[in-house]
XYZ file of C-alpha atoms in Angstrom:
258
model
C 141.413 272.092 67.946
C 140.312 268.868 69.724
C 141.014 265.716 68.832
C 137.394 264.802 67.097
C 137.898 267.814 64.738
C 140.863 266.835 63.950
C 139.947 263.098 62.890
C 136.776 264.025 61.345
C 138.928 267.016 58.826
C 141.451 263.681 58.182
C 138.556 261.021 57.684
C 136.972 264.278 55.354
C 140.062 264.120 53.389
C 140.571 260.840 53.339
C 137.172 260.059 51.655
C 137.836 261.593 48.177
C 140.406 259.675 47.688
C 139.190 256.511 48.989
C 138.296 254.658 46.064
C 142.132 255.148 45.011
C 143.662 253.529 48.247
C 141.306 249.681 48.462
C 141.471 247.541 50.908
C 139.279 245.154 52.459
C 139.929 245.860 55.425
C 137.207 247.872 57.080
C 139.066 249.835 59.937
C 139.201 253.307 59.835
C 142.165 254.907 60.297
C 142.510 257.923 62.708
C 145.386 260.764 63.389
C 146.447 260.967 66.779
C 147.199 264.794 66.567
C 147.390 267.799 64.912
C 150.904 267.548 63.492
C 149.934 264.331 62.146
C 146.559 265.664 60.056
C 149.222 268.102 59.034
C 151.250 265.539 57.386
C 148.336 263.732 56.020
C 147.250 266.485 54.389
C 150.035 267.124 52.636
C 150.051 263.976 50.935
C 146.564 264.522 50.065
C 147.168 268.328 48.922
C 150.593 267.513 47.199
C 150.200 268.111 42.923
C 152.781 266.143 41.756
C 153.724 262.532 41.989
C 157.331 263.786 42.724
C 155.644 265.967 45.678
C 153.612 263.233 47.167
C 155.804 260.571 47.176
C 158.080 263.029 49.403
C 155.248 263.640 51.512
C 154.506 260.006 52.763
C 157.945 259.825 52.979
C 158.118 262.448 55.366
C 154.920 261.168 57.460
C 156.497 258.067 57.378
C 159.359 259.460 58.826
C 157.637 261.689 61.525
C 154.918 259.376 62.221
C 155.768 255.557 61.949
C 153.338 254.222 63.476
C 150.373 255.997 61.507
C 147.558 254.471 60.734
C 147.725 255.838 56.909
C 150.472 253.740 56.123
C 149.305 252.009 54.050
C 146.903 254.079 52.186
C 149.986 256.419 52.164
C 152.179 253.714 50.754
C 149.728 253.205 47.974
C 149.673 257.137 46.942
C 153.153 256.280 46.544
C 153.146 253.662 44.456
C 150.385 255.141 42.586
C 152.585 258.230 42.119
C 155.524 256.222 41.030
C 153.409 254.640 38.405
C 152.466 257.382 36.664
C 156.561 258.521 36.605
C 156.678 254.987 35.097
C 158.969 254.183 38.047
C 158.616 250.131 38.123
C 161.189 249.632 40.623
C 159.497 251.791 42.570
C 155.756 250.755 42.316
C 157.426 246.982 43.277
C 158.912 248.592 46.466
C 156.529 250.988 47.956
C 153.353 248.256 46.664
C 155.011 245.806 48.565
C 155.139 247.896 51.657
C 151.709 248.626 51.466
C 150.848 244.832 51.215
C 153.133 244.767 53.882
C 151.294 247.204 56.025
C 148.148 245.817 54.937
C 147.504 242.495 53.375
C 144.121 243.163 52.691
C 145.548 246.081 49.982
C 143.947 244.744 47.151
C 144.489 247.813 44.938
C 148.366 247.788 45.514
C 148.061 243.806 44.468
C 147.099 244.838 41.010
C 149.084 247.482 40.520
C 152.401 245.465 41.339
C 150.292 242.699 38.981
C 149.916 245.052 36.105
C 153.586 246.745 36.392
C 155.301 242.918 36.662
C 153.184 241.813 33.297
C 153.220 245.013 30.727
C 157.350 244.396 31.750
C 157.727 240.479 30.894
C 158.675 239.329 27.585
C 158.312 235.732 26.121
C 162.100 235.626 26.129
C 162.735 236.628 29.570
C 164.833 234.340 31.707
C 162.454 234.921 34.637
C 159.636 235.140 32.854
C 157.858 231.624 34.420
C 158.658 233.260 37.516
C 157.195 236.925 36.900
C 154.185 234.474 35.559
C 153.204 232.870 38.717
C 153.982 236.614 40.497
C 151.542 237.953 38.053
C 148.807 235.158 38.680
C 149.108 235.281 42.703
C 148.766 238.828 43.079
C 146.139 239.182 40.895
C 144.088 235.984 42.102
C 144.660 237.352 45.714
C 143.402 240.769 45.056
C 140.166 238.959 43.030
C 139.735 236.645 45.789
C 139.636 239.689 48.026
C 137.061 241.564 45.949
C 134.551 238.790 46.292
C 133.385 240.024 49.850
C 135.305 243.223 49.559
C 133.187 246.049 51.889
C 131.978 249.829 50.839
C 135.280 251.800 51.112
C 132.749 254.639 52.271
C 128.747 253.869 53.595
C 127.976 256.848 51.399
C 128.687 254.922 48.169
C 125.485 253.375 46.746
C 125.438 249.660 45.621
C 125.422 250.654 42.428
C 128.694 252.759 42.788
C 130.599 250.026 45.014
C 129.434 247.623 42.504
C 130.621 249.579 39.385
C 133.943 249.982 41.415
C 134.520 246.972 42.318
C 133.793 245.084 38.787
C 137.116 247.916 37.770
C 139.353 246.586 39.801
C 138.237 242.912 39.334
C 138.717 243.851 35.407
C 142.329 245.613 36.393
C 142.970 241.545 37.876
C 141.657 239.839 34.699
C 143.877 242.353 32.967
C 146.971 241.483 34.561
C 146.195 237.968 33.567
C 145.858 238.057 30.252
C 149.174 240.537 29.988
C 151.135 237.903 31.131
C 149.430 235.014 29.318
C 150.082 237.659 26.066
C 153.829 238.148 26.935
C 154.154 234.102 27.720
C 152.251 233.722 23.760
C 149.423 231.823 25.924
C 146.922 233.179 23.294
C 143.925 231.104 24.271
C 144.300 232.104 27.941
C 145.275 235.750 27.170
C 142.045 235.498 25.061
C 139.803 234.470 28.004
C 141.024 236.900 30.724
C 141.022 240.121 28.324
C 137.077 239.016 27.065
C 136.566 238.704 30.920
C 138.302 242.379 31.815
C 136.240 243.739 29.102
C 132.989 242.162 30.113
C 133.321 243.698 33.806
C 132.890 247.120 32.035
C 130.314 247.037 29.786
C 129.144 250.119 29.841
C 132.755 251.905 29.445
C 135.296 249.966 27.925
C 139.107 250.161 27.995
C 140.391 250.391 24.492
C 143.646 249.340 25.184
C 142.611 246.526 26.417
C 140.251 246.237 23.340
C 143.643 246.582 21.167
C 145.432 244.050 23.507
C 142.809 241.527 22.570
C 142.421 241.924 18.717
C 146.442 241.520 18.666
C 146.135 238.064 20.334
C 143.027 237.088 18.358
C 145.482 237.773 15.102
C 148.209 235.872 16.740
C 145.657 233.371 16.989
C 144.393 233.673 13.554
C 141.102 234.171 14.283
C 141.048 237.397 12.057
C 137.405 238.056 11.806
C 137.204 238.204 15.624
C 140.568 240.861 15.100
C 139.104 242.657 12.429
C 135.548 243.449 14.374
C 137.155 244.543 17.251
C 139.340 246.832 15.425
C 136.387 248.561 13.863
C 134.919 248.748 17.525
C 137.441 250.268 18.209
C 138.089 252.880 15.584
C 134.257 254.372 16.550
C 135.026 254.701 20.101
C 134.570 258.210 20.005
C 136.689 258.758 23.372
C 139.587 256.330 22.467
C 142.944 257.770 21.931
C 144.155 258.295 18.854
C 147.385 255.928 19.747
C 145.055 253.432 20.415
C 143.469 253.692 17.170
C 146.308 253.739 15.411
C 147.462 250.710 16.661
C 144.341 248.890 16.120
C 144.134 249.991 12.546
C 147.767 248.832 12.077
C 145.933 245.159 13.575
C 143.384 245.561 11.463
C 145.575 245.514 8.645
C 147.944 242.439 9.673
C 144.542 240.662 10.567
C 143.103 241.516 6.855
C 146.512 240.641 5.342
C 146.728 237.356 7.201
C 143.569 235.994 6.085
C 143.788 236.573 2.723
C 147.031 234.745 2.766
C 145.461 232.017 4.193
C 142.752 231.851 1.588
């Protein structure tokens, strides 16, 4: 096979899962030979996060100077998310800044992973707070000017993409500002997550915000979200549990204060 297949099969492969690995940098990254697409590929073709994370591992290993490093590096922290693995999304999303400090998507991810983990009572919390806001202000800051991960992606798509991962950012923020009992700012940056996705938004995040907006005793804005929430037709029943459970506290809450 000569060496133009062989890029154009890993480029191929690469491309449906592009919009999981950002970055803004725009250089494409090429195999050098057949053993190498091999090894690509089987991070690509692995079915389990335990099965990809030990294939970048292993092209890691055979190929170290790869130009999928860090897209590879991001599977894996990707992979060790969903094993809810935090120690592990820090390390291998920090080697895939490392690799790449344009990795905006591995930004958030470390962002989102450091705040759903810090409590108001946490001796590090300040610190996790300002780890929180740089990696998320970094990756936004990115996203600005952020290119097509693919010139077959329509404006419309990149732009739909893009306003997800700047609402993962605003996310992160308002986590932190939730765990630190900053309910005005936790407020602001959940409203500004949600507004990024109009068209399809994340109920948790929904059920984030109606908790701070009792905390902050504004109960009627608690109590309409709630409802919004509980005729999502698509939101999981967890989620409207919990925001019927807010609904209540909300409800309860105000007529105290009557």
């Amino acid at each position: 096979m000569k060496v133009n297949q062989i890029i154009r099969i890993a480029v191929t492969a690469l491309a449906g899962l592009s919009l999981l690995a950002q970055s803004a940098d725009t250089k494409q990254p090429k195999p050098k030979n057949q053993k190498e697409v091999d090894a690509i590929n089987a991070v690509f073709g692995a079915q389990d996060p335990d099965s990809r994370i030990a294939a970048v591992e292993n092209l890691l290993t055979k190929f170290a100077d790869t130009e999928f490093k860090s897209i590879a590096l991001y599977i894996a922290t990707a992979s060790s998310e969903q094993k809810n693995d935090y120690e592990k999304v820090m390390i291998y999303g920090q080697r895939a800044i490392d690799a790449d400090p344009k990795s905006y998507a591995a930004m958030l991810m470390m962002a989102r992973g450091t705040a759903v983990r810090t409590r108001e009572f946490d001796l590090d919390k300040d610190e996790k707070a300002k780890k929180v806001t740089k990696l998320a202000d970094d990756a936004l800051k990115l996203l600005e000017n952020a290119p097509k991960p693919r010139p077959d992606l329509s404006d419309a798509e990149w732009d739909s993409a893009k306003k997800d991962f700047q609402s993962q950012g605003h996310e992160a923020k308002g986590l932190i500002a939730m765990a630190l009992k900053k309910n005005d700012e936790a407020i602001a940056e959940f409203q500004k997550a949600l507004d990024m996705q109009p068209g399809n938004k994340d109920s948790s995040v929904m059920a984030r915000l109606a908790s701070v907006y009792t905390d902050a005793g504004k109960y009627d804005e608690a109590i309409a979200l709630c409802d919004e929430i509980a005729a999502l037709p698509n939101a999981p029943a967890q989620i409207k549990q919990i925001a019927s459970q807010t609904k209540l506290k909300a409800a309860s809450a105000k007529s105290q204060k009557k």
